[in-house]
mmCIF file of C-alpha atoms in Angstrom:
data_model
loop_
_atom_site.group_PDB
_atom_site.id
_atom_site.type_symbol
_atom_site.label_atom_id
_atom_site.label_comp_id
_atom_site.label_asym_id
_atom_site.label_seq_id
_atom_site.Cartn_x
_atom_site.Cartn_y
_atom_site.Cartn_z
ATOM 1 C CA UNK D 1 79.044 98.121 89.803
ATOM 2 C CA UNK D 2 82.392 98.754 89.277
ATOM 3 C CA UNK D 3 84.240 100.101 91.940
ATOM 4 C CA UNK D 4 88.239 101.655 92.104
ATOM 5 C CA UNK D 5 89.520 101.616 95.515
ATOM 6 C CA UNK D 6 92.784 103.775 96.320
ATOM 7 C CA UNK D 7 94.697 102.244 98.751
ATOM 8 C CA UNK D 8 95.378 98.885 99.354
ATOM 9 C CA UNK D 9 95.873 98.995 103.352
ATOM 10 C CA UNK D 10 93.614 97.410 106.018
ATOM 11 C CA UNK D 11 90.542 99.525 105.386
ATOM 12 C CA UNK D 12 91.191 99.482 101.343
ATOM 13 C CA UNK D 13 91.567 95.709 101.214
ATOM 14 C CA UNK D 14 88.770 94.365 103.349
ATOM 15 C CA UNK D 15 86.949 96.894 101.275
ATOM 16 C CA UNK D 16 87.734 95.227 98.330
ATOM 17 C CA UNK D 17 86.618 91.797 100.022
ATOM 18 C CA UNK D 18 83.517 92.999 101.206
ATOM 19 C CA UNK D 19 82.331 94.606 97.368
ATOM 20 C CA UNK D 20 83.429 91.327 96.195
ATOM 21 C CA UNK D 21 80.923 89.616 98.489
ATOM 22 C CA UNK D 22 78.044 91.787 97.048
ATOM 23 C CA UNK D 23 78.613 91.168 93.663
ATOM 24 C CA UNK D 24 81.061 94.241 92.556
ATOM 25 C CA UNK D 25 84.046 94.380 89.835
ATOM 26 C CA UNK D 26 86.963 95.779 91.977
ATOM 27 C CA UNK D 27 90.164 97.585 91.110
ATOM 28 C CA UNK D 28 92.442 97.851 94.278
ATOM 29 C CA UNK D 29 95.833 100.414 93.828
ATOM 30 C CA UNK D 30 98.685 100.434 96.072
ATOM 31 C CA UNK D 31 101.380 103.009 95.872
ATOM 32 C CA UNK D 32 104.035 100.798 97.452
ATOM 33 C CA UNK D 33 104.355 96.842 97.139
ATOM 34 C CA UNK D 34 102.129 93.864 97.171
ATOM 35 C CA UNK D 35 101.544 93.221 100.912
ATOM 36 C CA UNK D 36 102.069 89.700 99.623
ATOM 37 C CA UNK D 37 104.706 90.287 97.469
ATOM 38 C CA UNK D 38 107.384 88.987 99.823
ATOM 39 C CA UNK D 39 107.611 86.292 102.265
ATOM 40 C CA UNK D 40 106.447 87.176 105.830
ATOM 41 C CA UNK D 41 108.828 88.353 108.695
ATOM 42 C CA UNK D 42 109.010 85.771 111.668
ATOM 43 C CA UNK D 43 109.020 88.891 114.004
ATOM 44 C CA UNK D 44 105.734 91.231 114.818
ATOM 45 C CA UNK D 45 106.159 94.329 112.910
ATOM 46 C CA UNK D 46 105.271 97.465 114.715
ATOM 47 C CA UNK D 47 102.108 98.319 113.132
ATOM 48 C CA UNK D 48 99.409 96.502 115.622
ATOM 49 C CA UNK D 49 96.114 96.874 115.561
ATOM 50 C CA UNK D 50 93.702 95.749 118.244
ATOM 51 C CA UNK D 51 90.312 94.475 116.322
ATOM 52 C CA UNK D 52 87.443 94.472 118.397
ATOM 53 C CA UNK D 53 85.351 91.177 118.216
ATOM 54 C CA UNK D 54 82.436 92.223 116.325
ATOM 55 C CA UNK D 55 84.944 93.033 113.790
ATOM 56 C CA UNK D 56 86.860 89.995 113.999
ATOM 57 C CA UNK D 57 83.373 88.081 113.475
ATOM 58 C CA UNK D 58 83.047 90.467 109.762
ATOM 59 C CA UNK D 59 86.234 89.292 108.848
ATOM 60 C CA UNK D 60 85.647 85.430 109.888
ATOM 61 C CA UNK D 61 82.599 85.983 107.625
ATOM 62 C CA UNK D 62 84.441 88.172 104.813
ATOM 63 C CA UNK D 63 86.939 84.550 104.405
ATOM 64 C CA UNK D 64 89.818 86.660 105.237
ATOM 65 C CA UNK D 65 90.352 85.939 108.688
ATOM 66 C CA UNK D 66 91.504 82.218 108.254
ATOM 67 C CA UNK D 67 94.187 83.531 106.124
ATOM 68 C CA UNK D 68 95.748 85.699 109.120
ATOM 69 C CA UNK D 69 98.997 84.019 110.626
ATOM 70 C CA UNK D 70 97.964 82.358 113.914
ATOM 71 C CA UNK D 71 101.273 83.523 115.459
ATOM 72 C CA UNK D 72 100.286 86.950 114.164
ATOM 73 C CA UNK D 73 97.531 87.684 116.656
ATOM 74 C CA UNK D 74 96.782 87.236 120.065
ATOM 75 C CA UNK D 75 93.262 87.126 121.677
ATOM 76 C CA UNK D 76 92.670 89.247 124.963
ATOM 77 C CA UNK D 77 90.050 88.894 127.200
ATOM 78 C CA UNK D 78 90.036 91.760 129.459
ATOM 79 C CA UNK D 79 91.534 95.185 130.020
ATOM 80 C CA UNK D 80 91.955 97.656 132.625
ATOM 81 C CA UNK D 81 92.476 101.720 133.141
ATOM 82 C CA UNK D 82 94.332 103.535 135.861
ATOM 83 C CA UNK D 83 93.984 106.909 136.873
ATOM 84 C CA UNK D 84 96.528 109.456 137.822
ATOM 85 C CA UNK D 85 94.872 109.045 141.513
ATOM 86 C CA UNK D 86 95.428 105.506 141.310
ATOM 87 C CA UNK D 87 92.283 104.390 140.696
ATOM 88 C CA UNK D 88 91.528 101.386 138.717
ATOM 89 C CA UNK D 89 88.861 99.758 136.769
ATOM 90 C CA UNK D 90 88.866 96.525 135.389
ATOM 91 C CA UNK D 91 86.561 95.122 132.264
ATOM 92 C CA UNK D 92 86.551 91.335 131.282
ATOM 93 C CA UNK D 93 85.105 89.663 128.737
ATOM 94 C CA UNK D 94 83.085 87.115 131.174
ATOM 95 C CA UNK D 95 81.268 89.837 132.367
ATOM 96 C CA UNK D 96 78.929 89.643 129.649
ATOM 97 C CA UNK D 97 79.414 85.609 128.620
ATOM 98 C CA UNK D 98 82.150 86.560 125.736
ATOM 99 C CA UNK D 99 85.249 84.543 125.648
ATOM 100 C CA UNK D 100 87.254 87.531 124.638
ATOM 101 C CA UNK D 101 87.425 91.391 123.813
ATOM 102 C CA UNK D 102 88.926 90.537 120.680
ATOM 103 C CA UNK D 103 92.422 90.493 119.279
ATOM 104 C CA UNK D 104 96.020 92.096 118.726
ATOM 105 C CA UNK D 105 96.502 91.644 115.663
ATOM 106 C CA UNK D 106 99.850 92.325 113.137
ATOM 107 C CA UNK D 107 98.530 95.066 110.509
ATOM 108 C CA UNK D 108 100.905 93.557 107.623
ATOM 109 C CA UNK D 109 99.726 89.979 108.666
ATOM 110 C CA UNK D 110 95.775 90.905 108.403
ATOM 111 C CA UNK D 111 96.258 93.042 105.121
ATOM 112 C CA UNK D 112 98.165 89.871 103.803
ATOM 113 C CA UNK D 113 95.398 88.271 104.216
ATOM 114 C CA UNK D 114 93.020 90.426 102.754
ATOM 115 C CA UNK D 115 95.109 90.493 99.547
ATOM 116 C CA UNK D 116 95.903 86.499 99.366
ATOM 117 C CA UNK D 117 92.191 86.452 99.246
ATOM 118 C CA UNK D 118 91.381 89.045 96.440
ATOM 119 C CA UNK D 119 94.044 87.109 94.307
ATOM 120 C CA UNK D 120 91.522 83.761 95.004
ATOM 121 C CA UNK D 121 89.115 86.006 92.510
ATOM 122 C CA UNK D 122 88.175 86.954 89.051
ATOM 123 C CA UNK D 123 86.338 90.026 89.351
ATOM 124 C CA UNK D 124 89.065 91.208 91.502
ATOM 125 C CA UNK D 125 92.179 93.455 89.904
ATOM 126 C CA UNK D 126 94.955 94.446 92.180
ATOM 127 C CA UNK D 127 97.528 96.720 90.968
ATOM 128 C CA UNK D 128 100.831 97.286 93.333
ATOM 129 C CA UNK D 129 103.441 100.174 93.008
ATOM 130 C CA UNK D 130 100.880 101.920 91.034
ATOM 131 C CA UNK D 131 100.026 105.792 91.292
ATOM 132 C CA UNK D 132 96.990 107.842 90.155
ATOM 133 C CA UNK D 133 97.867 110.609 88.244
ATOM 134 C CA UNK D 134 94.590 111.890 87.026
ATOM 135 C CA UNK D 135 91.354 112.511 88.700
ATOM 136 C CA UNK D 136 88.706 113.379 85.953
ATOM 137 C CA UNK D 137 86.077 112.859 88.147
ATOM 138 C CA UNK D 138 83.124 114.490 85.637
ATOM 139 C CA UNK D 139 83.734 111.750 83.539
ATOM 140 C CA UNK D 140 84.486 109.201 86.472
ATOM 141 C CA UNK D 141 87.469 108.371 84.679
ATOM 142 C CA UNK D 142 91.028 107.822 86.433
ATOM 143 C CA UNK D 143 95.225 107.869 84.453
ATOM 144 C CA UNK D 144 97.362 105.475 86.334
ATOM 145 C CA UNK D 145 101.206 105.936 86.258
ATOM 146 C CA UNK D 146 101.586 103.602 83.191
ATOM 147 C CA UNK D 147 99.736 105.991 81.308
ATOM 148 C CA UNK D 148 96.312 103.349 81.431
ATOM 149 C CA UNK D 149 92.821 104.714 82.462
ATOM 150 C CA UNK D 150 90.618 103.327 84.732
ATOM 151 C CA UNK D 151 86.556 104.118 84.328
ATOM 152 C CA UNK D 152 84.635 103.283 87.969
ATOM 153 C CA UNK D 153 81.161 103.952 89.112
ATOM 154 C CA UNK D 154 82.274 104.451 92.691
ATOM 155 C CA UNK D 155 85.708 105.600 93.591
ATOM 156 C CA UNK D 156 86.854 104.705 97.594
ATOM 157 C CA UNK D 157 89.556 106.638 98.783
ATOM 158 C CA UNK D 158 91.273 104.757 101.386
ATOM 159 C CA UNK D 159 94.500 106.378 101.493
ATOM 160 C CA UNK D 160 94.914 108.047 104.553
ATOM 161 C CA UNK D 161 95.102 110.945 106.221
ATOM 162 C CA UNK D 162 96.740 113.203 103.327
ATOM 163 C CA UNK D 163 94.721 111.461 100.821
ATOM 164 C CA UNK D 164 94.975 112.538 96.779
ATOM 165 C CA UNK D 165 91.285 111.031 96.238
ATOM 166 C CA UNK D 166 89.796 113.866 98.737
ATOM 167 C CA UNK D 167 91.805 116.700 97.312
ATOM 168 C CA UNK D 168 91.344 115.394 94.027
ATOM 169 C CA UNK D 169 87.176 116.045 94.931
ATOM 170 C CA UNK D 170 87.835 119.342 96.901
ATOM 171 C CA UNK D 171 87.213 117.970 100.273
ATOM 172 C CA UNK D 172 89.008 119.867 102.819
ATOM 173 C CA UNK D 173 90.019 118.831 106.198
ATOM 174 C CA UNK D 174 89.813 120.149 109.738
ATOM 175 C CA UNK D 175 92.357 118.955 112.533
ATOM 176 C CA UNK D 176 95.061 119.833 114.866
ATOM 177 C CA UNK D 177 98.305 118.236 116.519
ATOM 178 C CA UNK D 178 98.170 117.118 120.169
ATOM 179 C CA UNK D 179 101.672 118.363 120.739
ATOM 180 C CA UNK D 180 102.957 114.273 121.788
ATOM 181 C CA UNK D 181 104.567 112.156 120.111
ATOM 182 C CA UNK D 182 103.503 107.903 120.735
ATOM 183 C CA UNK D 183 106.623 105.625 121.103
ATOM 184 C CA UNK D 184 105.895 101.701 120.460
ATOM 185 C CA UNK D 185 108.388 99.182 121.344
ATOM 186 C CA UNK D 186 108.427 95.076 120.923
ATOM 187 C CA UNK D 187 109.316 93.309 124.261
ATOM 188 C CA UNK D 188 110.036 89.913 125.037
ATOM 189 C CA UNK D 189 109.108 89.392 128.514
ATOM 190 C CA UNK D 190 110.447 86.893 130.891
ATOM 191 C CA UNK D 191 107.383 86.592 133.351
ATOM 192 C CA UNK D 192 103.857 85.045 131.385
ATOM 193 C CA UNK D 193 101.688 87.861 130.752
ATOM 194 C CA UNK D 194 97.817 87.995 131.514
ATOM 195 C CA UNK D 195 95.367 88.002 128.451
ATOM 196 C CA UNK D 196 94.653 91.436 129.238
ATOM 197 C CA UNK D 197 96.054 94.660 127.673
ATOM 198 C CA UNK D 198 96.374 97.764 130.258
ATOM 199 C CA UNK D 199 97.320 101.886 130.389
ATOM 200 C CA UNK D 200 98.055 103.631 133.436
ATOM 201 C CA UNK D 201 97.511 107.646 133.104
ATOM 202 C CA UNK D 202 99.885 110.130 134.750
ATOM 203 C CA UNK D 203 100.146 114.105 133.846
ATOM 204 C CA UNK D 204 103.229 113.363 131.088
ATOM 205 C CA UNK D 205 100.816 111.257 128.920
ATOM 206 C CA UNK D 206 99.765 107.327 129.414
ATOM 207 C CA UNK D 207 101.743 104.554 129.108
ATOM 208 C CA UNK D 208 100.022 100.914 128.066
ATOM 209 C CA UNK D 209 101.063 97.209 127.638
ATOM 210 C CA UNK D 210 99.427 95.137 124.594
ATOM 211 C CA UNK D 211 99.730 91.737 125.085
ATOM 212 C CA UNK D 212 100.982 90.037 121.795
ATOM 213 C CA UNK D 213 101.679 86.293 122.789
ATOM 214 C CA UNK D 214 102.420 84.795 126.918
ATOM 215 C CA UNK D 215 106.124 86.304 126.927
ATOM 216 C CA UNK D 216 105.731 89.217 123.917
ATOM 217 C CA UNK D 217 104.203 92.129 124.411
ATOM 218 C CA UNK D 218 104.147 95.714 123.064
ATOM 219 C CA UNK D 219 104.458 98.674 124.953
ATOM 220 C CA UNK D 220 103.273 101.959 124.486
ATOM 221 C CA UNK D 221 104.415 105.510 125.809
ATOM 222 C CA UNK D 222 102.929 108.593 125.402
ATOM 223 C CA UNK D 223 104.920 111.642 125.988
ATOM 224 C CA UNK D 224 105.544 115.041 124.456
ATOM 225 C CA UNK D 225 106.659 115.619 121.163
ATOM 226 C CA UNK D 226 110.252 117.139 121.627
ATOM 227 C CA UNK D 227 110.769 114.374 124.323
ATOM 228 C CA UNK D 228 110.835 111.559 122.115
ATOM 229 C CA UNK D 229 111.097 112.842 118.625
ATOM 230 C CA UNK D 230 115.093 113.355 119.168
ATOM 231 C CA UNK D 231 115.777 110.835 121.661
ATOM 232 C CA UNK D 232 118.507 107.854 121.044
ATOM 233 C CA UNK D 233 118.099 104.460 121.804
ATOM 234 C CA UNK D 234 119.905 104.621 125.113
ATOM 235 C CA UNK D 235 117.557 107.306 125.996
ATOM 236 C CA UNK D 236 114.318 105.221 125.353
ATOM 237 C CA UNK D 237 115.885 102.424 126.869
ATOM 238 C CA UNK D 238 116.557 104.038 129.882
ATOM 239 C CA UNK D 239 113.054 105.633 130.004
ATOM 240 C CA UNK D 240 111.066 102.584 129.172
ATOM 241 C CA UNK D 241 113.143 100.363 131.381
ATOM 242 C CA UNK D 242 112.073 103.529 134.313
ATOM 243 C CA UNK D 243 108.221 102.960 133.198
ATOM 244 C CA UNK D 244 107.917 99.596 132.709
ATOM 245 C CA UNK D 245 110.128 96.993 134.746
ATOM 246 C CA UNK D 246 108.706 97.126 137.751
ATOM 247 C CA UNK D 247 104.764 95.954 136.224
ATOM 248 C CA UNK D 248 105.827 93.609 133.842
ATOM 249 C CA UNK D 249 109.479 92.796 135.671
ATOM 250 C CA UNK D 250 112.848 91.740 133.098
ATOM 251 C CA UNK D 251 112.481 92.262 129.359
ATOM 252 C CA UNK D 252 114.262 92.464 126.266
ATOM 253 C CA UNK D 253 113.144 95.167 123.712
ATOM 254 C CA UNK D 254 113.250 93.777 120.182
ATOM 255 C CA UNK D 255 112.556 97.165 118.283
ATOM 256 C CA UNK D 256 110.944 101.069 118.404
ATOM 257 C CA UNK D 257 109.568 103.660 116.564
ATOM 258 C CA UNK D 258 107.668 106.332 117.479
ATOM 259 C CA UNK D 259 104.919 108.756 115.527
ATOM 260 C CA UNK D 260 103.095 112.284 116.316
ATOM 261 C CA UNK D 261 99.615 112.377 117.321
ATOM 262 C CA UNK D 262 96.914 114.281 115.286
ATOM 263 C CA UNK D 263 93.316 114.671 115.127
ATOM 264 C CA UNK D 264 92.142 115.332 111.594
ATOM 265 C CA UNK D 265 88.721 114.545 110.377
ATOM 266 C CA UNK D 266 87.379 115.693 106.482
ATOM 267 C CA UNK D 267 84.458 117.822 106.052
ATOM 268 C CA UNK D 268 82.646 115.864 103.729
ATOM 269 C CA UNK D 269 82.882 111.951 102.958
ATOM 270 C CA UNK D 270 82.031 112.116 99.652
ATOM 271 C CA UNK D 271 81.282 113.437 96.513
ATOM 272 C CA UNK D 272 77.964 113.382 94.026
ATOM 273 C CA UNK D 273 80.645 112.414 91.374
ATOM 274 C CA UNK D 274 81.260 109.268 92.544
ATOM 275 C CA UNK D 275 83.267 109.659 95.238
ATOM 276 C CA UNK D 276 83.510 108.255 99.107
ATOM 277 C CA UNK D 277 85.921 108.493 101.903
ATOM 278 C CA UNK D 278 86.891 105.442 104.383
ATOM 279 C CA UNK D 279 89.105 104.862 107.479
ATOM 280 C CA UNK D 280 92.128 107.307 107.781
ATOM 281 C CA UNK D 281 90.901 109.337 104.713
ATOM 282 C CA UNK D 282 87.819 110.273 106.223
ATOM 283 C CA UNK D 283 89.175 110.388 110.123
ATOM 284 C CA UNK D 284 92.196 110.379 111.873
ATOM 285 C CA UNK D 285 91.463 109.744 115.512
ATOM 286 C CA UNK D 286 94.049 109.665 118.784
ATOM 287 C CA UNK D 287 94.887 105.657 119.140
ATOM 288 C CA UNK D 288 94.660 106.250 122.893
ATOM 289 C CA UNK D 289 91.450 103.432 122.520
ATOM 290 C CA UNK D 290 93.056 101.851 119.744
ATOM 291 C CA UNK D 291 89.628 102.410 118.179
ATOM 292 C CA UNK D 292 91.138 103.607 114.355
ATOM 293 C CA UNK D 293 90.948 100.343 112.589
ATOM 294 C CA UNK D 294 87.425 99.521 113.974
ATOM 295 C CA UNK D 295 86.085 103.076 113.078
ATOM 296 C CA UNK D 296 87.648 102.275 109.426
ATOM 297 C CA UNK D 297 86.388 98.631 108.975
ATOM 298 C CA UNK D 298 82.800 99.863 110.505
ATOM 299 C CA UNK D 299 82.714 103.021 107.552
ATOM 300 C CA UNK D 300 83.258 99.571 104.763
ATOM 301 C CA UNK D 301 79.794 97.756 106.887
ATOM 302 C CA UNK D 302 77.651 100.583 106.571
ATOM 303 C CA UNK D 303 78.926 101.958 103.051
ATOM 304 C CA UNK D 304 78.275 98.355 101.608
ATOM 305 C CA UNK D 305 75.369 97.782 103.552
ATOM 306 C CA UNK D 306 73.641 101.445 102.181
ATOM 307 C CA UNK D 307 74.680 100.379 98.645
ATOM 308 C CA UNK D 308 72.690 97.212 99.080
ATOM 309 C CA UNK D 309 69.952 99.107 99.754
ATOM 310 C CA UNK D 310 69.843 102.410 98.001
ATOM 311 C CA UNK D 311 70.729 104.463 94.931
ATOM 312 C CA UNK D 312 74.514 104.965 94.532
ATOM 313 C CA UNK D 313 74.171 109.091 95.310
ATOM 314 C CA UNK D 314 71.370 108.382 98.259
ATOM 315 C CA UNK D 315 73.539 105.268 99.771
ATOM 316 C CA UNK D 316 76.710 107.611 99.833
ATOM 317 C CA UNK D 317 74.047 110.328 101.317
ATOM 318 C CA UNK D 318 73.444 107.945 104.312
ATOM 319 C CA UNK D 319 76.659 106.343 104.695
ATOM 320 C CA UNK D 320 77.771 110.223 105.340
ATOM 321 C CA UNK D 321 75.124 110.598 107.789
ATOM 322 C CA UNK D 322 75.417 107.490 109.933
ATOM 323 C CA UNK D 323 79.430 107.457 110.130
ATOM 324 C CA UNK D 324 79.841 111.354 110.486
ATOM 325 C CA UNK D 325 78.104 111.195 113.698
ATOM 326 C CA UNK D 326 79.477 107.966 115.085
ATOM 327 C CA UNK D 327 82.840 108.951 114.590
ATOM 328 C CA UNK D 328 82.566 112.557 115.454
ATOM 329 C CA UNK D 329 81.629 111.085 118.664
ATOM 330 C CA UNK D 330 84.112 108.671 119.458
ATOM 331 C CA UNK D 331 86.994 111.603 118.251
ATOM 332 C CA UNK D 332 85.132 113.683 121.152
ATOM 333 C CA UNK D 333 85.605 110.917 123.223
ATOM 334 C CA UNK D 334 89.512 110.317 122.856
ATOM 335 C CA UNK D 335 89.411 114.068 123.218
ATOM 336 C CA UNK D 336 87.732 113.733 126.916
ATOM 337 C CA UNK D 337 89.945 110.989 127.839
ATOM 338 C CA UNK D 338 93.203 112.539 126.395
ATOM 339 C CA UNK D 339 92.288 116.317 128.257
ATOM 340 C CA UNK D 340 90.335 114.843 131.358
ATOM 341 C CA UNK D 341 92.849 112.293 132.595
ATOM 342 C CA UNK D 342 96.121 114.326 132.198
ATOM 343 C CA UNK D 343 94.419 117.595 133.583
ATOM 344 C CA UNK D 344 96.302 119.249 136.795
ATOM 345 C CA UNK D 345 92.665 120.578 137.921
ATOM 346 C CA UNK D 346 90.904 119.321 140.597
ATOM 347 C CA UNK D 347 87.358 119.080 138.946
ATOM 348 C CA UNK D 348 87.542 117.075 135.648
ATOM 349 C CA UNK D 349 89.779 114.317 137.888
ATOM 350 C CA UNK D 350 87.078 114.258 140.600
ATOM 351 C CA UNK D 351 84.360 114.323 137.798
ATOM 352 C CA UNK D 352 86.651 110.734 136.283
ATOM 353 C CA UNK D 353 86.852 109.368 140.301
ATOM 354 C CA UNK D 354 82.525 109.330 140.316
ATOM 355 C CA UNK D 355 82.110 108.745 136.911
ATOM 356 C CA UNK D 356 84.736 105.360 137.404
ATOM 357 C CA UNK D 357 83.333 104.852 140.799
ATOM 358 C CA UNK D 358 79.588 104.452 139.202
ATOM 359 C CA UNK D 359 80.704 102.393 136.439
ATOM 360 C CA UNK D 360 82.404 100.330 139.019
ATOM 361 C CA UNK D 361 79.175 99.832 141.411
ATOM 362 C CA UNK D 362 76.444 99.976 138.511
ATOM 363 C CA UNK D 363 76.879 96.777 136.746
ATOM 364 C CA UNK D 364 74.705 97.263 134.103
ATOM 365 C CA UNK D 365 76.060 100.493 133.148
ATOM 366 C CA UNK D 366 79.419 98.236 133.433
ATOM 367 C CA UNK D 367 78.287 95.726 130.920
ATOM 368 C CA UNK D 368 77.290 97.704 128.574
ATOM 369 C CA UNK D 369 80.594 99.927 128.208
ATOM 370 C CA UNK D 370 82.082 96.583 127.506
ATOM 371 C CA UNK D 371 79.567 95.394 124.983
ATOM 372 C CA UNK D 372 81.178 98.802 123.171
ATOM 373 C CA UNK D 373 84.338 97.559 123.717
ATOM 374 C CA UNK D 374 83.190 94.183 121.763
ATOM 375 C CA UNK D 375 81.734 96.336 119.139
ATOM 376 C CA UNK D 376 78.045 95.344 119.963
#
């Protein structure tokens, strides 16, 4: 089959890699540069993902994970939450005989990877600062920005949340802001860090550490939107330095950015002509769980596992079904967590104390939450 992907980020390229595996010709287009077109940056960009280790295990078995920088990711082996009450609950990896939750990892570093691979095959086209211009999707036919056409059995929009391939189909959307704004910031640390990333909730928004290497971490601070979106360097220095030196003690801050939070999720995830939706084009969820990236790689498993198995129109059919309900449930999810552990009320926060408290005391119940966590 021959199959046009749009989008040559984390979800578009291990896309790519994983029709590859099964056999399919693959076009890959990226707006901007080749991931690989310049030589890696020493320093840990920004964009961090944390890959659950179910996933990491798809993309040891994809090839592309050998090709990830080692100093590019950083395995963790246990996290913890903290209420605005001040109560805390810990999950490690030991708890159910795994050696870790899985990994930080460097988005540019893993979608290097993903595209030093491709380039390793024949059946594989990738096409950088490229641009569709033309959706004839009757005829499954695509018009690059050089003027060229592209013809494609399936087309895979994997270009995020204001992607051209769903508009291009008629697929709408449905979301909303959450009204905050997420700052990130690179720290070198001066005390070791656990192998353990954390986030503390209080009623301005959660704050979180991400542990990127035994003295580099990144930190994470949730706040509202007018807060951050204007502040100056001094001013999130000064705030972070108020939030964070007293957990993780003296630390130098390498870099910031910050980004709004939104919720957006398309009504459909794909189209009889052709068409299918992955990752951000198909759901944008709050990173509160840092669950994005797995809910994106996870649509790629159970697209190319239905196409194994099915029809092209009945595999798309199911891969709708199956993913629309997982992730409509996870989004509901971040939603309860966001909500329920900033709420001033009384009754959600003692509804979190028992529910924390039983998770706490009923080990089973325990394990399993962090079997999710692995991605089992």
């Amino acid at each position: 089959m021959q199959i046009v992907i749009v989008g040559g980020g984390l979800v578009g390229a291990s896309a790519a890699v994983a029709a590859l595996r099964d056999g399919h010709q693959v076009t890959l287009l990226e707006r901007g540069a080749a991931p690989d077109a310049a030589a890696a940056n020493g320093d840990w960009d920004l964009r961090i993902s944390s890959v659950h280790q179910k996933n990491v295990e798809w993309l040891e078995q994809l090839g592309v994970w050998t090709h990830v920088d080692a100093q590019k990711f950083f395995s963790y082996d246990g996290l913890s939450v903290t209420t605005r009450d001040r109560q805390r609950l810990h999950f490690a990896a030991d708890e159910v005989n795994a050696e870790r939750l899985g990994v930080m990892v460097e988005n540019e570093a893993l979608v290097r990877a993903c595209w030093q691979l491709l380039r390793t095959h024949e059946a594989a086209k990738l096409l950088a600062e490229t641009e569709v211009k033309n959706y004839d999707l009757e005829q499954r036919v695509i018009t690059l920005s050089d003027g060229k056409t592209l013809s494609y059995d399936l087309l895979l929009g994997a270009d995020g949340a204001n992607s051209a391939v769903a508009k291009a189909a008629g697929i709408g959307t449905r979301g909303w802001d959450y009204g905050m704004r997420c700052l990130l910031a690179i720290a070198e640390v001066e005390q070791p860090l656990p192998t353990e990333t954390w986030e503390v909730f209080r009623a301005d928004g959660p704050y979180a550490l991400l542990p990127l290497g035994r003295h580099l971490a990144c930190l994470i601070d949730y706040r509202a939107e007018e807060e951050w979106h204007n502040a100056t360097k001094a001013e999130v220095e000064q705030k972070l330095q108020a939030t964070f030196a007293d957990v993780i003690g003296p630390y130098k801050l390498q870099k910031q950015a910050s980004f709004p939070l939104r919720r957006q999720r398309a009504l459909r995830y794909f189209d009889a002509r052709g068409v299918a939706l992955i990752g951000d084009a198909a759901h944008s969820i709050h990173p509160l769980a840092g669950q994005g990236v797995n809910l994106g790689f996870a649509d790629v498993q159970v697209l190319f596992e239905r196409l194994a198995a099915e029809p092209l129109t009945s595999a798309l059919t199911s891969y709708e079904r199956q993913q629309v309900h997982v992730n409509q449930q996870m989004m509901r999810a971040m939603d309860a967590i966001h909500f329920g552990f900033r709420s001033e009320h009384l009754l959600p926060r003692a509804a979190i104390a028992v529910g924390l408290g039983a998770v706490a005391q009923i080990k089973p119940l325990k394990r399993q939450i962090i079997k999710t966590a692995l991605g089992w």
